[in-house]
Coordinates of C-alpha atoms in Angstrom, one line a residue:
Chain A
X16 CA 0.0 0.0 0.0
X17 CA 1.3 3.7 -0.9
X18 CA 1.0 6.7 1.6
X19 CA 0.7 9.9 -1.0
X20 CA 0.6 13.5 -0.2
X21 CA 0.0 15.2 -3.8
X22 CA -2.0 15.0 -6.6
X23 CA 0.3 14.5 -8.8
X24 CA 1.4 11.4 -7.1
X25 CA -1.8 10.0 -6.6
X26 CA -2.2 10.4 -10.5
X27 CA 1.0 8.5 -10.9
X28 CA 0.5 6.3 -8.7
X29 CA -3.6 5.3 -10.0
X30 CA -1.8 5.5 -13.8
X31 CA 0.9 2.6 -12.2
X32 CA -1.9 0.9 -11.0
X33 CA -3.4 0.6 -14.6
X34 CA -6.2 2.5 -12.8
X35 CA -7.9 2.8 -16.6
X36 CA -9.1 -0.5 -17.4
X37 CA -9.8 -1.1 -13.5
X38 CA -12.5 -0.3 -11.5
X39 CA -11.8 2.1 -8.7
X40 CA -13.3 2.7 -5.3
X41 CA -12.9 6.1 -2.8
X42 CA -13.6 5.9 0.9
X43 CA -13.5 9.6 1.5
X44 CA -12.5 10.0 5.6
X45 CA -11.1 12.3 8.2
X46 CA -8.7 9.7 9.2
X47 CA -8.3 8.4 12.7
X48 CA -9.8 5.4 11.2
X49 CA -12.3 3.1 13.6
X50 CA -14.0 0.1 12.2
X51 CA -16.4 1.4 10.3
X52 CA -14.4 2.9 8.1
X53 CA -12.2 0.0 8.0
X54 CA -15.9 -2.2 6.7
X55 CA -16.3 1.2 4.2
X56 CA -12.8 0.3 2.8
X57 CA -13.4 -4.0 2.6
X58 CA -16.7 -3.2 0.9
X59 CA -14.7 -0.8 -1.7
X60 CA -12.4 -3.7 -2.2
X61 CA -15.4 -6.2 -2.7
X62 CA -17.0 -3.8 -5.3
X63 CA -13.4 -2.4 -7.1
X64 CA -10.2 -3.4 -8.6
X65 CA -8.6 -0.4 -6.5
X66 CA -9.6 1.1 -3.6
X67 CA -7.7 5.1 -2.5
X68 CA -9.1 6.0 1.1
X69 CA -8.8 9.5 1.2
X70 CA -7.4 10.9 4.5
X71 CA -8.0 14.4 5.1
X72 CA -9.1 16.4 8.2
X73 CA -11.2 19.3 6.1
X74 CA -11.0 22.5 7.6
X75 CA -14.4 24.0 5.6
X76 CA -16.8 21.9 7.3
X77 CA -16.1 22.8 11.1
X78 CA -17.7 26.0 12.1
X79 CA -15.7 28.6 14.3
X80 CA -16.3 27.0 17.8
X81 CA -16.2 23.0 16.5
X82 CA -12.9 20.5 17.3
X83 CA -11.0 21.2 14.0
X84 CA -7.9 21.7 15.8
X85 CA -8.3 19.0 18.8
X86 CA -9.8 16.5 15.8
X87 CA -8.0 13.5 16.2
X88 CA -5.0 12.2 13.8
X89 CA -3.0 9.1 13.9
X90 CA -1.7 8.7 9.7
X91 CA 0.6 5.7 10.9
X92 CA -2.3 3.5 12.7
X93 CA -4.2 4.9 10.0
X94 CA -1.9 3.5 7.1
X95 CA -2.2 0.0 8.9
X96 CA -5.7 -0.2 8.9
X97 CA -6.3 1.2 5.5
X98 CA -3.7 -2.0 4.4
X99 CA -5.5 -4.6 6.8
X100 CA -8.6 -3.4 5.3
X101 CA -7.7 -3.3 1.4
X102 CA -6.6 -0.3 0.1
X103 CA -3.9 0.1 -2.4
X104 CA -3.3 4.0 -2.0
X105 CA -3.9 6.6 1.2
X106 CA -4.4 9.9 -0.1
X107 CA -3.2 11.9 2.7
X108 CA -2.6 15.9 1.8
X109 CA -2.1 19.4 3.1
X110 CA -4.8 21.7 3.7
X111 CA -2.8 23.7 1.0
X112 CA -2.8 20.7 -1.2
X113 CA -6.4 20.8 -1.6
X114 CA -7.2 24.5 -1.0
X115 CA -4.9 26.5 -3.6
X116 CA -4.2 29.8 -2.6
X117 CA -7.3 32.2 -3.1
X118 CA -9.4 29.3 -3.9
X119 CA -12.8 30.4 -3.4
X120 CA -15.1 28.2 -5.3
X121 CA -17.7 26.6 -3.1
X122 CA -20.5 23.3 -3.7
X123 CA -23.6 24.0 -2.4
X124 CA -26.8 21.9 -2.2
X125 CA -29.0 24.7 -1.8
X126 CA -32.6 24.4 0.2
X127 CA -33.6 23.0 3.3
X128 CA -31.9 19.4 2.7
X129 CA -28.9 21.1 4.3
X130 CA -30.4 23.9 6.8
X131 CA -32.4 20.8 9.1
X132 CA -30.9 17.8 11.4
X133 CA -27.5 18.8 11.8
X134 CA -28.0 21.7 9.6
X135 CA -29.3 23.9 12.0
X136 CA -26.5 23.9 14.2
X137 CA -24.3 23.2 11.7
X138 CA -24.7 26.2 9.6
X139 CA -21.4 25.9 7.0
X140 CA -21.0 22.3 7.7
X141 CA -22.6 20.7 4.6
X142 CA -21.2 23.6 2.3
X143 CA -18.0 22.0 2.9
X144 CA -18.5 18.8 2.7
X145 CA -19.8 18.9 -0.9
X146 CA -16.9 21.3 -1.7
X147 CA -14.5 18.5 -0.3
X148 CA -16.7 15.4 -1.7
X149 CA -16.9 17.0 -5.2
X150 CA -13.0 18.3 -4.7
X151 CA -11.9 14.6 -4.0
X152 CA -14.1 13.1 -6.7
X153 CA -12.5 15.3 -9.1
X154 CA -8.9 14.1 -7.6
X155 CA -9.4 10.8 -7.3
X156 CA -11.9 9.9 -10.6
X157 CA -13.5 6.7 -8.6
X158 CA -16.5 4.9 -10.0
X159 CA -17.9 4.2 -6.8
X160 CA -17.5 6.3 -2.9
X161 CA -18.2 4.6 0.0
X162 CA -20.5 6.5 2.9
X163 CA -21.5 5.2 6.2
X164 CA -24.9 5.4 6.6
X165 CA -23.9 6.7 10.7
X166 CA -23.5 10.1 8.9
X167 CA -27.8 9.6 7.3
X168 CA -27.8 13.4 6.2
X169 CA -24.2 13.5 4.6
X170 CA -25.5 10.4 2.5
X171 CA -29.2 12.5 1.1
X172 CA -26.9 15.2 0.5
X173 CA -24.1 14.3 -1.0
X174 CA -26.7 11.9 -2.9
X175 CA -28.5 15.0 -4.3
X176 CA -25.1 16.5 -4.8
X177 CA -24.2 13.8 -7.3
X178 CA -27.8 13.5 -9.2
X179 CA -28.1 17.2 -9.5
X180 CA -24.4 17.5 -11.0
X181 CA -24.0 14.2 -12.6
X182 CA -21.1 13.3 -11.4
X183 CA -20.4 10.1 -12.4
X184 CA -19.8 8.3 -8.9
X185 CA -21.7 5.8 -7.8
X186 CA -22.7 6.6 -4.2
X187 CA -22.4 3.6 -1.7
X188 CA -23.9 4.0 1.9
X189 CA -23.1 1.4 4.4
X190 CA -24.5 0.2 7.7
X191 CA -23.5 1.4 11.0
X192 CA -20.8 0.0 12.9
X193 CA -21.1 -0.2 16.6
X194 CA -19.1 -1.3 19.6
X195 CA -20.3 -4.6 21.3
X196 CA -21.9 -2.6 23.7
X197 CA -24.0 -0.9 20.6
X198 CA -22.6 3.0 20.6
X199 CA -21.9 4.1 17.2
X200 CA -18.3 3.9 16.3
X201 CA -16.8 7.5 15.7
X202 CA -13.3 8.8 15.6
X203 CA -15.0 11.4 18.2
X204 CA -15.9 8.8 21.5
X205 CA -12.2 8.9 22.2
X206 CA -13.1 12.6 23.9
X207 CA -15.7 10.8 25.9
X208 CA -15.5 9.8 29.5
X209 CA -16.4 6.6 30.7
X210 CA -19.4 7.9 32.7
X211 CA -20.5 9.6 29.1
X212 CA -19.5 6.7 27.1
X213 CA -22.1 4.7 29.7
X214 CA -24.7 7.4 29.2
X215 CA -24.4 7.4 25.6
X216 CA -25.5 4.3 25.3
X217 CA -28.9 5.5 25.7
X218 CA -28.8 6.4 21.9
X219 CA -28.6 3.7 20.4
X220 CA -31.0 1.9 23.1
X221 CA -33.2 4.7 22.3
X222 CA -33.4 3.8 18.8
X223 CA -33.5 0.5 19.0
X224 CA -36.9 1.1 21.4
X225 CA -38.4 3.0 19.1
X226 CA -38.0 0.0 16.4
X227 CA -39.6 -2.8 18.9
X228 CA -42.1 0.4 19.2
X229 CA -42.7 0.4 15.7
X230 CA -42.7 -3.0 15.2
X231 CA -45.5 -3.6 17.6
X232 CA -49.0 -3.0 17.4
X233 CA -50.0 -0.5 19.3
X234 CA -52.9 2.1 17.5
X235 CA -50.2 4.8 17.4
X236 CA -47.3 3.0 16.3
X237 CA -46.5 4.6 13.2
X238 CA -46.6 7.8 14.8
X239 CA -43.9 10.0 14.4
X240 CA -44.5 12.2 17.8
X241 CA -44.7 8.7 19.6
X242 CA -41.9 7.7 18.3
X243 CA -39.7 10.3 19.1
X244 CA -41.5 10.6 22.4
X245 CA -40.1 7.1 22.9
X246 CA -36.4 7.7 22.0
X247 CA -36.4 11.1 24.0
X248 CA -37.4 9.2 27.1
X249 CA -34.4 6.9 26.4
X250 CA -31.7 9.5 26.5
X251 CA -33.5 12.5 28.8
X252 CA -33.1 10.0 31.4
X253 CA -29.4 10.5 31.4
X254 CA -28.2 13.6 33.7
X255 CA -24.8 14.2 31.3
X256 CA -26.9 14.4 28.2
X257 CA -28.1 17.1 26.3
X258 CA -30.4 16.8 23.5
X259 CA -29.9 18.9 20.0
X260 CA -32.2 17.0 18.2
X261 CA -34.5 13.7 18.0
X262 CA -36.1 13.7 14.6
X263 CA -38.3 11.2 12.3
X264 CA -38.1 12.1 8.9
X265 CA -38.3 11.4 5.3
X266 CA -35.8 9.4 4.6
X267 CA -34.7 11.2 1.1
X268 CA -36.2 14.7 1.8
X269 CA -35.7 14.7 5.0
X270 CA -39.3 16.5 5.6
X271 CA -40.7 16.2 8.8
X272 CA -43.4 13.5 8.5
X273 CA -46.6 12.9 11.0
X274 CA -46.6 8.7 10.4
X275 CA -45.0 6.0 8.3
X276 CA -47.6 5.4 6.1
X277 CA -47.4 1.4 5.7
X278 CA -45.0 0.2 3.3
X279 CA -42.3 3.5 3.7
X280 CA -39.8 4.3 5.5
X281 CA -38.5 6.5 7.8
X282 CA -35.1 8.0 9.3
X283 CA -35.2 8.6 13.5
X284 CA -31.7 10.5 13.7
X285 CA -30.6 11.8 16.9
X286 CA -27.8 14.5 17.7
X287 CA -27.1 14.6 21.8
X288 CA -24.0 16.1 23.3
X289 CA -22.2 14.8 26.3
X290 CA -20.2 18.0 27.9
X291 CA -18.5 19.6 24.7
X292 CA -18.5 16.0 22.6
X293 CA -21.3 15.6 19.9
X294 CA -22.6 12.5 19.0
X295 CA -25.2 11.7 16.1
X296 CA -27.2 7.9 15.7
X297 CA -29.7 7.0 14.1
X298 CA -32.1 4.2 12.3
X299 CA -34.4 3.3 9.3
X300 CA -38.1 2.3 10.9
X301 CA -39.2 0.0 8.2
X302 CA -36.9 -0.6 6.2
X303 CA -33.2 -2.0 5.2
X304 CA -30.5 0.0 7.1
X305 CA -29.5 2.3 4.4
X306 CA -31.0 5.4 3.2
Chain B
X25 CA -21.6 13.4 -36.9
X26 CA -24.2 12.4 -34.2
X27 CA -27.3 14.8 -32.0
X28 CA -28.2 13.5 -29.4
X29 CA -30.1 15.1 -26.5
X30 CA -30.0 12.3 -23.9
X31 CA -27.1 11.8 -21.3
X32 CA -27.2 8.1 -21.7
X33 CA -27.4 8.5 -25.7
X34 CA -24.0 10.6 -24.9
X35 CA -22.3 8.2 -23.2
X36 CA -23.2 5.4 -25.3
X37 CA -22.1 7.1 -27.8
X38 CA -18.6 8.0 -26.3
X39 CA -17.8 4.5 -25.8
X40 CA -19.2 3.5 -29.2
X41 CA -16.5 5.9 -30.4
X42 CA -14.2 4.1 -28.1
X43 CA -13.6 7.3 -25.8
X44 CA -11.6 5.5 -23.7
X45 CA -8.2 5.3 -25.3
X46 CA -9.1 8.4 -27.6
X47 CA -9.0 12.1 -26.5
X48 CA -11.5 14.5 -26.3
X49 CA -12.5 18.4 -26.6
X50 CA -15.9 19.9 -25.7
X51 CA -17.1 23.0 -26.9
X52 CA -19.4 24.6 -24.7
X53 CA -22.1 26.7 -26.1
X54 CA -25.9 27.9 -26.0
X55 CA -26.1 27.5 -29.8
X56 CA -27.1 29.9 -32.7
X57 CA -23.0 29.0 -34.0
X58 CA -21.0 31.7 -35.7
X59 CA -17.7 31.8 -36.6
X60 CA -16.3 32.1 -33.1
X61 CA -18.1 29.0 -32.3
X62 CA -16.4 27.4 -35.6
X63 CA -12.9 28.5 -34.8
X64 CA -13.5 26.3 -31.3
X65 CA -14.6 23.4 -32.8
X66 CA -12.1 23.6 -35.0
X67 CA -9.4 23.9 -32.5
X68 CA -10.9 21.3 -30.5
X69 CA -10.1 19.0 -33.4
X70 CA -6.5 19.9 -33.9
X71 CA -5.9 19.1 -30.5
X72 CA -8.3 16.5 -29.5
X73 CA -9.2 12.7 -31.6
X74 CA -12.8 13.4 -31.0
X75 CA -15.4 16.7 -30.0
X76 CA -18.5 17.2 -28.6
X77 CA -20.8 20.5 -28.9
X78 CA -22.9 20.6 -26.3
X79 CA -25.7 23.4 -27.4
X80 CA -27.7 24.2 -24.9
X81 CA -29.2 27.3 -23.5
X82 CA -28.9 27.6 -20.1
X83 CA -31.5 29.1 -18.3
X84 CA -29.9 29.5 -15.2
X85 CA -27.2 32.2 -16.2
X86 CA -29.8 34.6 -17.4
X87 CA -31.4 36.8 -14.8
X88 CA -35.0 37.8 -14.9
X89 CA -35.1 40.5 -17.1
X90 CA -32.6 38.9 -19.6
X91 CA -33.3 37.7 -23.2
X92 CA -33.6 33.8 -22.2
X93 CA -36.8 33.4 -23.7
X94 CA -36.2 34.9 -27.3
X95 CA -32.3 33.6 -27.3
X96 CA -31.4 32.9 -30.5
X97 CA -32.3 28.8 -31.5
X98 CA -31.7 27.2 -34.6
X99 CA -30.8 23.4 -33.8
X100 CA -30.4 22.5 -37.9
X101 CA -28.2 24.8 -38.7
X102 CA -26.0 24.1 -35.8
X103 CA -25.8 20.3 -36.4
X104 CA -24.5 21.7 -40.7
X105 CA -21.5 24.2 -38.6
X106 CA -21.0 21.4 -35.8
X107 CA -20.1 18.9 -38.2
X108 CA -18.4 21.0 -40.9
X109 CA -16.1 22.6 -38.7
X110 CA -15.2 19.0 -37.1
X111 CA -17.6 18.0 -34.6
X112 CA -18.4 14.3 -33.7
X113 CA -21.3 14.9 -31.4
X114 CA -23.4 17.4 -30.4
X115 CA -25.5 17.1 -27.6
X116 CA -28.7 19.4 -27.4
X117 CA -30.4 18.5 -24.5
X118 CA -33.8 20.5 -22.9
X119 CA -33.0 22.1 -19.7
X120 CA -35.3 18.8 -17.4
X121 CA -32.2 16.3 -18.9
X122 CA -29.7 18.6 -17.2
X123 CA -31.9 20.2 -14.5
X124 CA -33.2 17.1 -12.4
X125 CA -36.8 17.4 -10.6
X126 CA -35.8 19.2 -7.1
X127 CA -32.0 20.2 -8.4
X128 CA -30.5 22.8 -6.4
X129 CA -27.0 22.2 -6.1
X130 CA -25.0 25.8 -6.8
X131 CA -21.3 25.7 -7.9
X132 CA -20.1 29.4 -7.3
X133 CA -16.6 30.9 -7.7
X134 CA -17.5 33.4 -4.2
X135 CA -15.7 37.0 -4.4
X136 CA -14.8 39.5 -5.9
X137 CA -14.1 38.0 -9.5
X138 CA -17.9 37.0 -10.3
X139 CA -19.1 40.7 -8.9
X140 CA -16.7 43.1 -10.9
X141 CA -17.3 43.9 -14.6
X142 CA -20.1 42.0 -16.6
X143 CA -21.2 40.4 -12.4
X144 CA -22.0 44.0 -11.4
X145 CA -25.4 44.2 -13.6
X146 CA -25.3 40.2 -14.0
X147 CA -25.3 39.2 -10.5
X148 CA -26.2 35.4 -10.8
X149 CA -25.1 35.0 -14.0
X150 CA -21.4 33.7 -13.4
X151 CA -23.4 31.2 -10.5
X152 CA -25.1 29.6 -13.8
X153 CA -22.3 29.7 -15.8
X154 CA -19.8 27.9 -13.1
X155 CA -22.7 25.4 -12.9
X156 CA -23.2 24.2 -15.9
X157 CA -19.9 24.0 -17.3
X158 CA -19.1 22.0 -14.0
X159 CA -22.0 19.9 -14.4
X160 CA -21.1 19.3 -18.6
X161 CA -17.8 18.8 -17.4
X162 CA -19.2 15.6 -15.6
X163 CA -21.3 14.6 -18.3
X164 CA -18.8 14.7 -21.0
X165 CA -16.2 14.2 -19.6
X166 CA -13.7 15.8 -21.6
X167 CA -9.9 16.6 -21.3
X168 CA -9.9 19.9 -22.9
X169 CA -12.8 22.1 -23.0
X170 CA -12.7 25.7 -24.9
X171 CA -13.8 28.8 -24.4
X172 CA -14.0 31.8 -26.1
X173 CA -12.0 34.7 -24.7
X174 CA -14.5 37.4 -26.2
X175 CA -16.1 36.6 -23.0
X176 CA -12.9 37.2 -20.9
X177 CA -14.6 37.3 -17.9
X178 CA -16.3 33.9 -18.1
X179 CA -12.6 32.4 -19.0
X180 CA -11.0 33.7 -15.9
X181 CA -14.1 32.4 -13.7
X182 CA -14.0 28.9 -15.4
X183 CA -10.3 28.5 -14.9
X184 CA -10.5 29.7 -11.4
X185 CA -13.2 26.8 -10.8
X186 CA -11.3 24.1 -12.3
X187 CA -8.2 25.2 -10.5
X188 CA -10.8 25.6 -7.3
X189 CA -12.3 22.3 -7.7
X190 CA -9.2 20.7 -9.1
X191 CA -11.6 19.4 -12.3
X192 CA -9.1 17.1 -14.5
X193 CA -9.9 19.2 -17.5
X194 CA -7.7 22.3 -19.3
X195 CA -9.2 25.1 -20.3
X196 CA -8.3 26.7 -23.3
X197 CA -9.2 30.0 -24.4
X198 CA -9.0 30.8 -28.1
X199 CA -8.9 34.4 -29.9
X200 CA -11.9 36.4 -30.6
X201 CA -13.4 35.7 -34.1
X202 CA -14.5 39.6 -35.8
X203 CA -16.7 40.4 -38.6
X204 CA -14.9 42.0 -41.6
X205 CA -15.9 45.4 -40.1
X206 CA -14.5 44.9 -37.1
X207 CA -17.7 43.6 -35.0
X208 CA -16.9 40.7 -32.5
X209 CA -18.9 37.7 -33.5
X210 CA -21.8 37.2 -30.8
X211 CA -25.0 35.2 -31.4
X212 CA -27.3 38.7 -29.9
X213 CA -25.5 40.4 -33.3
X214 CA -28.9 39.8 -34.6
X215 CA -30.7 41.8 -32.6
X216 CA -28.9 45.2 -33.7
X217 CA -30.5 47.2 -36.2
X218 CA -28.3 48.4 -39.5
X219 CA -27.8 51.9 -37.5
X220 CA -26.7 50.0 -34.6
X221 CA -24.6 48.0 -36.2
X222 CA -22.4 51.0 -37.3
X223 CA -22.3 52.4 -34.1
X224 CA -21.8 49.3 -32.2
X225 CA -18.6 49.2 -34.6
X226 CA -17.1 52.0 -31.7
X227 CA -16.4 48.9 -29.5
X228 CA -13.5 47.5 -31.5
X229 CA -12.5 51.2 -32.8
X230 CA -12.0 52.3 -29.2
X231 CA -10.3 49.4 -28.0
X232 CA -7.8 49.6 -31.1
X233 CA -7.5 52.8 -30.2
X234 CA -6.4 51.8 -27.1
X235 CA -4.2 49.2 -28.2
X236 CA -2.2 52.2 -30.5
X237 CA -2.3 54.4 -27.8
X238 CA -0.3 51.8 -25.6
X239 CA 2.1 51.3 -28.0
X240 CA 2.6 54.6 -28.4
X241 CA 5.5 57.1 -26.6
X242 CA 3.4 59.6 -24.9
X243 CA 4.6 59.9 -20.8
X244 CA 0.9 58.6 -19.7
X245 CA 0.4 55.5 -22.4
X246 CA 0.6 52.8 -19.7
X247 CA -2.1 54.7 -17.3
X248 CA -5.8 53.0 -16.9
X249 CA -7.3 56.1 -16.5
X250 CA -6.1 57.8 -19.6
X251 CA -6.4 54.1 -22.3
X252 CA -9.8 53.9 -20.4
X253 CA -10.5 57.6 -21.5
X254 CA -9.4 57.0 -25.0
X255 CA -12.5 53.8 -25.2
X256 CA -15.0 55.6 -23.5
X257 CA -14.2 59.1 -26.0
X258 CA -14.7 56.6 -28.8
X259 CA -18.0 55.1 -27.9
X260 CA -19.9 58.0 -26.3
X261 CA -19.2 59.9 -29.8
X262 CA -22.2 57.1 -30.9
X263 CA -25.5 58.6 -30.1
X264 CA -27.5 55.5 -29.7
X265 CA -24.5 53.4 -27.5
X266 CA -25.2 53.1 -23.3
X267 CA -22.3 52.5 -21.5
X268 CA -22.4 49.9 -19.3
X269 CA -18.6 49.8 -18.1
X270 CA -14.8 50.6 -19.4
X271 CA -12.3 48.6 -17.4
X272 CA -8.3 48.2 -18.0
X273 CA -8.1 45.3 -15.3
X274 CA -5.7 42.8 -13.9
X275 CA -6.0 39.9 -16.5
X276 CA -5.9 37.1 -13.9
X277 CA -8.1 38.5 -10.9
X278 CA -9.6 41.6 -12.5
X279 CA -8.8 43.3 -10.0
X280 CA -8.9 48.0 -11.2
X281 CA -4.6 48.6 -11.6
X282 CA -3.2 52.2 -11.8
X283 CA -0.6 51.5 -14.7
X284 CA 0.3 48.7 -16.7
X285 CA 3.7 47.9 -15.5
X286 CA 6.6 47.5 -17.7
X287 CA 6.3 44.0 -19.2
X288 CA 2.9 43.2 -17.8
X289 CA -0.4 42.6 -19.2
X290 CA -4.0 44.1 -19.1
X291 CA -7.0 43.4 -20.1
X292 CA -9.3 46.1 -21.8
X293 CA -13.1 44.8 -21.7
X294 CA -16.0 47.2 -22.3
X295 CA -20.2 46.3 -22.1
X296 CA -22.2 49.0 -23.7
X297 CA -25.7 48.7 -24.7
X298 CA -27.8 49.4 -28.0
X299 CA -31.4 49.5 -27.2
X300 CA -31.9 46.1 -25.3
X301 CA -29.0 44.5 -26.7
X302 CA -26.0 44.4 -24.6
X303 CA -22.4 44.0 -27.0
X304 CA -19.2 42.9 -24.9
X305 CA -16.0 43.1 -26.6
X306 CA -12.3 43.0 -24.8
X307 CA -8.4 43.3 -26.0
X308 CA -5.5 42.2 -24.1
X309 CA -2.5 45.2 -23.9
X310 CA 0.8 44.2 -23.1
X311 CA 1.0 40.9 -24.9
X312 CA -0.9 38.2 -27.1
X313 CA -4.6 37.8 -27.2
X314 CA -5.4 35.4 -24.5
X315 CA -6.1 35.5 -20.7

């Protein structure tokens, strides 16, 4: 596996690779890699001929006050994993690679898709993802990028992204990862203490209620109140935690919606911070995992 | 030569023209060809084994009181210049092909360089422009795509995107076609009545004028002020011309310079209206045609 730093070196390195009669895969990441990215990169391999993981801390999609600078990094335990889990090439630049000086262009997905969920607190957030996204798909040419479906509303937008474009990436979302005791994997529950790690269990518990909720047969449940009613119980009854969000939505629009009309699906996504750390979850109700 | 007016008839036909170890040029355009348009194709042929003409009039560069709706169109005659001037494909497709149901995603080149000269009464036009030559850029494909440096502007916003954006595609900008009098070729031509015509013939007047003048040995010839003078004098001696603007500018950021310093080039642009038709025209001093 090759570490690169530059374009240009990732170009000669994909061109060694006889990248043009081979398929290739992109697992775009921030690095610090957990194991789901690490099933992101063996499902890339699956798919491709060539799989690059791209790991790059991107400065445009923190806001003023988030952890850009205190964002974990680890390159060499990162390089290990990327190899354990497949990849032939870890794309691994300077901000100044990526951002030329004076570059000022942005990718925007414009409308409420991007302003809800983790929008609203997140004000610049998605802007720079799909500046990065579309950036790196234009670096790396894959066919396919790989997604995990933990990040639900980075999926529907960078989704939309690539239909209203046509860029011509397949976009691959895959299932949550979790640790045995079912939290979420994310590079961020290293900031977590073990009192809030144990708290912050109530998210995925939460969810998982409001699934045996929905799958019952209550007369209301398909309601969408209810439902968050029953996953807000779940994690209000924690004294660390501190609720942005618990939403049931759409699962493509991400509109608010009243019920899940039989048949459809639905996204519960929850965002709930433990002292200054920010964890998101979430679940399809009737459906296969994926959005 | 092929229309087509379908993505997927597009692509199908790349590969049938086995894209894939062949290069190839697009040629951007809304149609209506002239000779400019001609001279791009043309050039796209030197330098490229096969070119596509997208012609397409996009509605999301012109602002709401802009000439959109009666545009010039004339599809046959197109597909006659297209393919004698070189052209393997054109692709003509209606705006719902490009424009999904629901699309909203923005590609914008932020700043000062899309608000300055033709941006200060156009102010989302370079937002379409950046758009949809990003999105045709994903469509086609292509590895050289040409533009025409009559609109100067436009070239230094597109190359600012792809340098932005890092799109794996070089831009190259080719000279500005004229008619015999002296007229730069522009579809809207048509619009001008005979006694605009003759007036609108101050455009290139003034900026040769210009060009003469900063060749010439007086103490002031390299000063803005005084080659912007020597335009303007030109064109408001033609009763029925509206100046919009007369800029010598910074040929790579556009930015308003005092002098052109020894050795260094400018770039002389001018937008004056006749009736409801607005005429651009530009010159580079200091050196050869192109931005």
């Amino acid at each position: 596996m090759k570490l690169v730093t530059t374009i240009a070196q990732l170009r000669q390195e994909l061109k060694a690779l006889g990248r043009k009669d081979k398929t290739l895969g992109l697992v775009p990441t921030m690095g610090y890699l957990h194991e789901g990215h690490r099933s992101l990169i063996r499902k890339a391999k699956e798919q491709n001929d060539l799989v690059v993981v791209s790991d790059f801390v991107n400065p445009t999609q923190f806001g003023p006050n988030e952890d850009y600078d205190k964002y974990p990094r680890d390159i060499d335990r990162d390089c290990k994993a990327a190899e354990e889990a497949g990849a032939d090439i870890v794309f691994h630049p300077d901000a100044s690679e990526i951002y030329v000086p004076g570059a000022s262009t942005e990718v925007e997905v414009k409308g409420e898709t991007t302003h809800k969920l983790c929008g609203a607190s997140r004000p610049i957030h998605f802007k720079g993802v799909t500046t990065i996204v579309c950036t790196l798909f234009h670096i790396v040419q894959p066919d396919r990028a790989y997604f995990g479906q933990k990040d639900a509303q980075q999926v529907v937008v960078v989704k939309k992204m690539v239909r209203d474009l046509h860029i011509p990436v397949k976009i691959v979302p895959c299932p949550i990862v979790r640790e045995a005791d079912g939290l979420a994997k994310s590079s961020r529950n290293i900031y977590l203490t073990p009192e809030q790690h144990q708290q912050a269990l109530s998210l995925s518990r939460g969810l998982q209620k409001a699934r045996d909720f929905f799958a019952g047969s209550t007369a209301d449940h398909t309601s969408a109140e209810k439902l968050k009613k029953v996953i807000r119980q779940e994690i209000s009854a924690q004294p660390l935690s501190d609720i942005e969000y618990v939403e049931v939505v759409d699962t493509d629009t991400l509109d608010k919606i009243e019920k899940i009309e039989p048949g459809k699906r639905a996204l519960a996504a929850v965002a709930v911070r433990f002292g200054s750390t920010r964890l998101i979850d979430n679940t399809i109700l009737g459906g296969k995992e994926n959005v």
